[in-house]
Coordinates of N, CA and C in Angstrom, one line a residue:
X13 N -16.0 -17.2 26.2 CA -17.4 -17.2 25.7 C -17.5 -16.2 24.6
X14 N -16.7 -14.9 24.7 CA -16.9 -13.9 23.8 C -16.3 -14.2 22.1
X15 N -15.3 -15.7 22.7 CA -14.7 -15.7 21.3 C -15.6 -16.7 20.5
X16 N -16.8 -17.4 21.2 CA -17.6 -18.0 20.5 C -18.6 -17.5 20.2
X17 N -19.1 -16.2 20.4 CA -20.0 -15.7 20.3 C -20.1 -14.9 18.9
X18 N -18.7 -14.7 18.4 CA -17.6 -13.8 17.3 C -17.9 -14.7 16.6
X19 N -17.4 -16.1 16.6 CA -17.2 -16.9 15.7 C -18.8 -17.9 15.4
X20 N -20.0 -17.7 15.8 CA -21.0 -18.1 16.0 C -21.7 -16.9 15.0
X21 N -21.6 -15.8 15.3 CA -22.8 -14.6 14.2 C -21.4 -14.5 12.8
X22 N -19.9 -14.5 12.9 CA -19.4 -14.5 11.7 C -20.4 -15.7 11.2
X23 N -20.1 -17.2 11.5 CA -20.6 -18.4 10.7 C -22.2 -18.2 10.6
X24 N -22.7 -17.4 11.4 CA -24.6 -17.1 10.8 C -24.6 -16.7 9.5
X25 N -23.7 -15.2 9.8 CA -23.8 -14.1 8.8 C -23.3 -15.0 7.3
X26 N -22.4 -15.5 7.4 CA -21.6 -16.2 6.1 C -22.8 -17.2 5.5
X27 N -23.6 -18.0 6.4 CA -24.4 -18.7 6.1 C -25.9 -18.0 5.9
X28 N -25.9 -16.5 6.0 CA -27.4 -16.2 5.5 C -28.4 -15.9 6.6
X29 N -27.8 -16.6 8.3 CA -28.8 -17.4 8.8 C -28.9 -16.1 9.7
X30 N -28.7 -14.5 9.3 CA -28.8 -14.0 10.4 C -29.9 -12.6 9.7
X31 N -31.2 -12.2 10.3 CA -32.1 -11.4 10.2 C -31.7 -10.3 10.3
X32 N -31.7 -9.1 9.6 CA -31.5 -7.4 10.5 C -32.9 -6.8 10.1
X33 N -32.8 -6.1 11.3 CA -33.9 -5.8 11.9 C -34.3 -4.4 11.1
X34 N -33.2 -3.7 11.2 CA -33.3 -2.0 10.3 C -31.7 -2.3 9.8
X35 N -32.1 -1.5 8.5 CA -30.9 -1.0 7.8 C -29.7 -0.7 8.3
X36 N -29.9 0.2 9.4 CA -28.7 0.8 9.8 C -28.3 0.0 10.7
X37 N -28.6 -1.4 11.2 CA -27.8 -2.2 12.0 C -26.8 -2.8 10.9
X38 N -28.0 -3.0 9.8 CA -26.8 -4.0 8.8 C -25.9 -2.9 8.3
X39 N -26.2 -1.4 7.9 CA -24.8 -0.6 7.7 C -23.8 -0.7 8.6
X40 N -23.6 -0.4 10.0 CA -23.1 -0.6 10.9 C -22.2 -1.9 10.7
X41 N -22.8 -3.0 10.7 CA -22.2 -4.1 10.4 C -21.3 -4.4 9.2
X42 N -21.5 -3.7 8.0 CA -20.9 -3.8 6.8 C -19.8 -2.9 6.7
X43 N -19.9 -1.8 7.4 CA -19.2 -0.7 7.9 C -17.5 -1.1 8.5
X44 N -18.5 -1.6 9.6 CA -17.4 -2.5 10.3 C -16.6 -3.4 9.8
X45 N -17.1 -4.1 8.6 CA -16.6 -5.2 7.6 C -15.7 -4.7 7.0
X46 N -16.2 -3.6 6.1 CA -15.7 -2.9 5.3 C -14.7 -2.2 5.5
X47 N -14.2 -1.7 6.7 CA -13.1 -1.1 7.5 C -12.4 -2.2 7.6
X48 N -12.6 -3.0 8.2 CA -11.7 -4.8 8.6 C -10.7 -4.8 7.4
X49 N -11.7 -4.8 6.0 CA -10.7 -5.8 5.2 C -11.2 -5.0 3.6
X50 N -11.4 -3.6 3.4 CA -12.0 -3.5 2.2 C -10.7 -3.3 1.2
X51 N -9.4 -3.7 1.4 CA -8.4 -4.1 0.5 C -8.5 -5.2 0.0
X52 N -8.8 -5.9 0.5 CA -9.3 -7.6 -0.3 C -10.0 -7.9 -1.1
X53 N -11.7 -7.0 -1.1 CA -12.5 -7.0 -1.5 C -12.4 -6.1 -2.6
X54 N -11.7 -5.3 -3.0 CA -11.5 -4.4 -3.9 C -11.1 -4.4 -5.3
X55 N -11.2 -4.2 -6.6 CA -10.3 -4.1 -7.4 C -8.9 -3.8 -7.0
X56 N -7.8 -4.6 -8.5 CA -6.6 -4.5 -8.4 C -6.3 -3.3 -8.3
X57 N -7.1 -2.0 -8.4 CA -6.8 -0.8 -8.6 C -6.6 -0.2 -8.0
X58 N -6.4 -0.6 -6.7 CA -6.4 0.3 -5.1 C -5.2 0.5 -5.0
X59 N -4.2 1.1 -6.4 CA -3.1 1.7 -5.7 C -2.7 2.5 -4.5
X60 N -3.9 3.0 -4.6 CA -3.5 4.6 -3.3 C -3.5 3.9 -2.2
X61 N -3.6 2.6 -2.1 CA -3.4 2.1 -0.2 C -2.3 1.5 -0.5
X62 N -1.1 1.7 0.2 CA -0.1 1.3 0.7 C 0.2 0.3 2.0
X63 N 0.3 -1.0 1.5 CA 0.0 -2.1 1.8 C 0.9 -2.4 3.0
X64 N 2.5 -2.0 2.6 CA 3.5 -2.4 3.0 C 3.5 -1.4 4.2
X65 N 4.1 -2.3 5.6 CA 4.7 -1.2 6.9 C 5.9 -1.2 6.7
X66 N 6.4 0.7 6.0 CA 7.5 0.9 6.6 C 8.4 1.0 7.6
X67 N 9.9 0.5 7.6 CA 10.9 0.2 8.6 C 10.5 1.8 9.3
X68 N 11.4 2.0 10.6 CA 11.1 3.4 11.2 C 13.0 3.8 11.3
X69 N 12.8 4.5 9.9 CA 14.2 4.5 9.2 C 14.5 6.1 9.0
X70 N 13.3 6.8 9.7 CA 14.0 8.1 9.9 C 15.1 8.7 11.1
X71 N 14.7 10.3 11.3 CA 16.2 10.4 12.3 C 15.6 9.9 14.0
X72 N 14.3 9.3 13.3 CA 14.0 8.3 15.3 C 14.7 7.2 15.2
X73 N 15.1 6.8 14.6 CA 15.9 5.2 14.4 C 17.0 5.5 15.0
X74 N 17.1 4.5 16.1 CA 18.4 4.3 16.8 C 18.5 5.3 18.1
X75 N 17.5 6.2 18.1 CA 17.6 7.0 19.7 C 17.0 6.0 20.9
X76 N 17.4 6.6 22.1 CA 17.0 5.6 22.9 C 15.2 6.2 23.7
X77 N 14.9 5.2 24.3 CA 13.9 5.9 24.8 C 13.5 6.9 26.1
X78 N 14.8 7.5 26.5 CA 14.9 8.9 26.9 C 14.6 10.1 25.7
X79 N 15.5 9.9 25.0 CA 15.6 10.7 23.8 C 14.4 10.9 22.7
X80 N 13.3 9.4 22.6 CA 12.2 9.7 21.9 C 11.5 10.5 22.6
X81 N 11.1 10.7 24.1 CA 10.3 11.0 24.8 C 10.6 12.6 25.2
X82 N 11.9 12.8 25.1 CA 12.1 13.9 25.0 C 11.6 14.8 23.7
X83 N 11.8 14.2 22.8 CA 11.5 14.8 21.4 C 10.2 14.8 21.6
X84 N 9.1 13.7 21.8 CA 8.1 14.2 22.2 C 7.2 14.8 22.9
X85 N 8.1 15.4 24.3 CA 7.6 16.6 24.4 C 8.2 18.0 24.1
X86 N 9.5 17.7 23.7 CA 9.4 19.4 23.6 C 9.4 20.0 22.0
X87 N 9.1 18.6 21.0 CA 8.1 18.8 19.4 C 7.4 17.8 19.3
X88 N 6.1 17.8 19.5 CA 5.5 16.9 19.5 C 4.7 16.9 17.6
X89 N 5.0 17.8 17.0 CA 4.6 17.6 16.1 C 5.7 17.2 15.1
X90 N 6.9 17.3 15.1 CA 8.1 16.5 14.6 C 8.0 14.8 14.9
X91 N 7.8 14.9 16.3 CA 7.9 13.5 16.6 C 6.6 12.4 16.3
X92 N 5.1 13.1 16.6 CA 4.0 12.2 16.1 C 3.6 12.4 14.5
X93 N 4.4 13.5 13.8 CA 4.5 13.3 12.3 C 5.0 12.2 12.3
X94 N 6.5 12.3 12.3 CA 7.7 11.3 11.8 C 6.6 10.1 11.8
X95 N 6.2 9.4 13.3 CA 5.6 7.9 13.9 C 4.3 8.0 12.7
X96 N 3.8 9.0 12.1 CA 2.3 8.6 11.6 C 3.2 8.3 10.4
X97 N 3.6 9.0 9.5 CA 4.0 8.9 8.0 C 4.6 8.1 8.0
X98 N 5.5 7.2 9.3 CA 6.6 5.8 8.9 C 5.5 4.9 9.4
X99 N 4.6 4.7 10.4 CA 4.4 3.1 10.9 C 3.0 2.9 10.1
X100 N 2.2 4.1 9.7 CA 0.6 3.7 9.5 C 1.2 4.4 7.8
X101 N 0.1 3.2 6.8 CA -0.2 3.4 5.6 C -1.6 4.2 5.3
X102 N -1.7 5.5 4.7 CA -2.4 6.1 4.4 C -3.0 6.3 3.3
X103 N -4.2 6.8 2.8 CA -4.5 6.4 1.5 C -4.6 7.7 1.0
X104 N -4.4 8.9 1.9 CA -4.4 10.3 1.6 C -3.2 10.8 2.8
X105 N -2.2 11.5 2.1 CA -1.2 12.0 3.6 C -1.5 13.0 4.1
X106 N -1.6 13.5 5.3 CA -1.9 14.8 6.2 C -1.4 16.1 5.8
X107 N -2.0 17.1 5.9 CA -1.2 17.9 5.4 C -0.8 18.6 6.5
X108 N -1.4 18.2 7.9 CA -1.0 19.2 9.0 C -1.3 18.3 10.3
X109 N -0.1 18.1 11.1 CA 0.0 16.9 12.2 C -1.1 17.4 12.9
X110 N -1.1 19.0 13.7 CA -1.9 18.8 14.6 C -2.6 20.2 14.4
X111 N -3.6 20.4 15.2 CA -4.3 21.8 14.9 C -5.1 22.1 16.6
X112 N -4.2 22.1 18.0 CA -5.4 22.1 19.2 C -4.7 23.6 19.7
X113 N -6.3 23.8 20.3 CA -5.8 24.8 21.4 C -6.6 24.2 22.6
X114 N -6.2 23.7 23.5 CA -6.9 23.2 24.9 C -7.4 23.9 25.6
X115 N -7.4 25.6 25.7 CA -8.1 25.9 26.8 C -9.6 26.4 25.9
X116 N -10.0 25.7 24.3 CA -10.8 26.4 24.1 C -11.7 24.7 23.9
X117 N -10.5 23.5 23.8 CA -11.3 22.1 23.6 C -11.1 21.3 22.2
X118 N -10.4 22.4 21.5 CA -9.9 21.9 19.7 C -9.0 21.4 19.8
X119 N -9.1 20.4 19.5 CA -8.2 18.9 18.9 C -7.9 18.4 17.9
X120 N -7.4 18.8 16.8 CA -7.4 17.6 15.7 C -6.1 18.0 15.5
X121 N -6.5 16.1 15.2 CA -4.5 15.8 14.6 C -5.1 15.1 13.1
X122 N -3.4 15.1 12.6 CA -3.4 14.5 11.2 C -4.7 15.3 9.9
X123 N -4.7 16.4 9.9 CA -5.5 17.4 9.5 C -5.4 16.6 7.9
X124 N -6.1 16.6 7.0 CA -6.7 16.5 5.9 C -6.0 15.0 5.4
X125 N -5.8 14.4 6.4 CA -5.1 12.8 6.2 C -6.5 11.8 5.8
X126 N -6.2 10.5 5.2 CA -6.9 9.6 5.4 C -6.3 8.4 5.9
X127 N -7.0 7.2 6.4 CA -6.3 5.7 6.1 C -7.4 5.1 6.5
X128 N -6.8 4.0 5.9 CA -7.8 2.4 6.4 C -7.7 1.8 7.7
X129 N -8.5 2.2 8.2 CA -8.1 1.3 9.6 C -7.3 -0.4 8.9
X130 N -8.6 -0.9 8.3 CA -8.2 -2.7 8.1 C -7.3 -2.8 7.3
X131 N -6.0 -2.3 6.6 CA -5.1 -1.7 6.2 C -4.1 -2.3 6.9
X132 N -4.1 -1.1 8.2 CA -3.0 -0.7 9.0 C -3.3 -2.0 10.2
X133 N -4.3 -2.5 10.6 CA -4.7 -3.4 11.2 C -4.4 -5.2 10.8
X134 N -4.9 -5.0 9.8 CA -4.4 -6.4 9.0 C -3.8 -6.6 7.9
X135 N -4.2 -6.1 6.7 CA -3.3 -6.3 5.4 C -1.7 -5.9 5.7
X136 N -1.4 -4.7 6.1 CA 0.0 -5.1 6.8 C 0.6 -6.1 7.4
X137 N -0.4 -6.6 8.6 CA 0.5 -8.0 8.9 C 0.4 -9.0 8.2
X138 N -0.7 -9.4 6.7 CA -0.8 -10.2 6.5 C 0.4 -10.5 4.8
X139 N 0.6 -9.0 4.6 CA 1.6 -8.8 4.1 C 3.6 -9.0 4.1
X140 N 3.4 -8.8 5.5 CA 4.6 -8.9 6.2 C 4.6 -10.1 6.6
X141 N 3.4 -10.7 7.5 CA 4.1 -12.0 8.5 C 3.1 -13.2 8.3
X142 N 2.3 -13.5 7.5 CA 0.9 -14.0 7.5 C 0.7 -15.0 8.1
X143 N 1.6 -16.0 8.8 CA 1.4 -17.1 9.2 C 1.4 -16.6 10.7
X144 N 2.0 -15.1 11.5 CA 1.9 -15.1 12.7 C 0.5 -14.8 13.4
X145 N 1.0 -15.2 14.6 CA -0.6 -15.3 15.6 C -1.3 -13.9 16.0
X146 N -2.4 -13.9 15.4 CA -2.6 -12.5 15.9 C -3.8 -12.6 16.5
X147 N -4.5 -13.6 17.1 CA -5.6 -13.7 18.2 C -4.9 -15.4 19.0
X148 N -5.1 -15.0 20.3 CA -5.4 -16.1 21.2 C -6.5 -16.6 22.1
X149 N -7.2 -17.8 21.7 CA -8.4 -17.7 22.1 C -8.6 -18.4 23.1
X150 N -8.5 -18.3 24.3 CA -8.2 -19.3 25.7 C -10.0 -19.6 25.5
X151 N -9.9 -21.3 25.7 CA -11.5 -21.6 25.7 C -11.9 -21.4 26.9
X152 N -13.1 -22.2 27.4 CA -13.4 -22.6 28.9 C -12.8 -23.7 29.5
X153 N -12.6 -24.7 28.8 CA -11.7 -26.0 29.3 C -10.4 -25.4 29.4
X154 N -10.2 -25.5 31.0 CA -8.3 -25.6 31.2 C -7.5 -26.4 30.3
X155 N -6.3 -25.6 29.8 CA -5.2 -25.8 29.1 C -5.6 -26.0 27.6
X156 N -6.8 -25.7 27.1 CA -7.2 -25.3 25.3 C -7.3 -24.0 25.4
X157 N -6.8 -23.4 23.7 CA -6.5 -22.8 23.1 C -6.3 -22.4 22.0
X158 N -6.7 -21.7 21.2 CA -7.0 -21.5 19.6 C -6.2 -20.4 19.3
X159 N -5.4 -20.8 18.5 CA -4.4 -19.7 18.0 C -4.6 -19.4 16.2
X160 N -5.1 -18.3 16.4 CA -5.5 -17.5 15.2 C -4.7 -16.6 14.2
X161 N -4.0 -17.1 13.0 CA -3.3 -16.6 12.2 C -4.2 -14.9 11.4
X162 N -3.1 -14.1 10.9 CA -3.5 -13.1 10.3 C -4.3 -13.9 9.4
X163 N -3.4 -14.6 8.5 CA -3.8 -15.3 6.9 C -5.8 -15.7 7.3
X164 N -5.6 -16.5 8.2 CA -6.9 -16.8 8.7 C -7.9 -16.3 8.9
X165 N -7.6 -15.0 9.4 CA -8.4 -13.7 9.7 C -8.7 -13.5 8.2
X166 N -8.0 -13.4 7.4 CA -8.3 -12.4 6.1 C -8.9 -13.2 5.6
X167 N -8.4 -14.4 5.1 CA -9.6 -15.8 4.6 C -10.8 -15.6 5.1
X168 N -11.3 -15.5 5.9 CA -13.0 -15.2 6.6 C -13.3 -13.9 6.3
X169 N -12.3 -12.9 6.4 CA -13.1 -11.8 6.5 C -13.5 -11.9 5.0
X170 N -12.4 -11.9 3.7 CA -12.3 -12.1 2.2 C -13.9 -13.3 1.9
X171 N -14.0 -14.1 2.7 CA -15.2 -14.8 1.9 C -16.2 -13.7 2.9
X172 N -16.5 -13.5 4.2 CA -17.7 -13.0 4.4 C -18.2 -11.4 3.5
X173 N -17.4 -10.2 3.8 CA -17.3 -9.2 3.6 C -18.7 -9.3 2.1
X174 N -18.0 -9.8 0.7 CA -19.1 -10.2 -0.3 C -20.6 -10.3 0.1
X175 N -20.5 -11.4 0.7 CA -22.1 -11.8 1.2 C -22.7 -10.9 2.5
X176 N -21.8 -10.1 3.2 CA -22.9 -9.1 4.0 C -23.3 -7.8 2.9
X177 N -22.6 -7.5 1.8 CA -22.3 -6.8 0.9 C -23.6 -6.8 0.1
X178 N -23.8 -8.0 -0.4 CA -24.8 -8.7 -1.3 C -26.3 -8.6 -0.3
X179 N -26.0 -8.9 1.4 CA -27.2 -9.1 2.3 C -28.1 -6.9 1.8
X180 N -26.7 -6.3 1.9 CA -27.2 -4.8 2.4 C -27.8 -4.4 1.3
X181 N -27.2 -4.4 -0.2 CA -27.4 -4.5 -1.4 C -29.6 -4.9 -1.6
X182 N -29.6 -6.3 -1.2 CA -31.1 -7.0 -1.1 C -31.7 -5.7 -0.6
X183 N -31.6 -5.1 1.3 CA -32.4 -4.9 1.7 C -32.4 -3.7 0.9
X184 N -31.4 -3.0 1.0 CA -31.8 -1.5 0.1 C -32.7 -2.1 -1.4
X185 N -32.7 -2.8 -1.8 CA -33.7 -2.9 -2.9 C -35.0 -3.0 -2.9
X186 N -35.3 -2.8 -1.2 CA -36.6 -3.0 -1.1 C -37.5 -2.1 -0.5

């Protein structure tokens, strides 16, 4: 039911046919959008997002998984550096993995970093593998099934993204 319900306000929204009530539902929504897939929608000029997922071709390659696990606990900032700078594409690099002290509640990791979530979420795979499945959509009839390519994902998001863009655009003009 949930996958029809996805695919029912995507085809409203693409068609116009959907009302927002306040602003900040449609930011929220565009937001959302805009995280998904704002490399597609972009000028050629988006050098600074790094499209491609690097191999994990540092000195973690080839340890087993005693040995990763060890590393990350007894350097956890060697080892969730290394995993951030090789698997996720960033559009700004970190300048400092972690920054906590727990008995006071301070948390932050990846200190002065950026990335695209829809980046690292899809233009990577649609870069690398485009034709592979990356939703399965069990219907309600036994034995159907909708199998949902990256490429496909980005095709929709690439035509909607514009037109919620154009929707947010209207209201703010008014």
């Amino acid at each position: 039911m949930a996958g029809r319900v996805s695919l029912s306000l995507l085809n409203s929204l693409v068609r116009g046919n959907v009302i927002f009530r306040s602003k900040k539902c449609l930011r929220k929504s565009v937001v959302l959008i805009s995280r998904f897939n704002a490399r597609s929608v972009s000028s050629s000029s988006s050098s600074s997002i790094s499209a491609a997922q690097p191999d994990l071709s540092s000195h973690l390659a080839g340890k087993t998984y005693a040995d990763l696990y060890d590393l990350s606990v007894r350097d956890p900032k060697t080892f969730w550096g290394s995993i951030a700078k090789e698997r996720l594409a960033w559009t700004k690099p970190f300048d400092q993995v972690t920054d906590c002290d727990l008995s006071s509640g301070k948390i932050n990791w990846f200190l002065g970093g950026q990335l695209n979530v829809s980046v690292n979420c899809l233009d990577v795979h649609v870069a690398k593998d485009p034709d592979r499945v990356a939703l399965i959509w069990e219907k309600d009839e036994p034995g159907t099934e909708e199998r949902i390519t990256y490429s496909s994902i980005h095709v929709h998001v690439t035509f909607l993204l514009p037109r919620v863009n154009r929707k947010l655009k209207d209201i703010d003009a008014h």
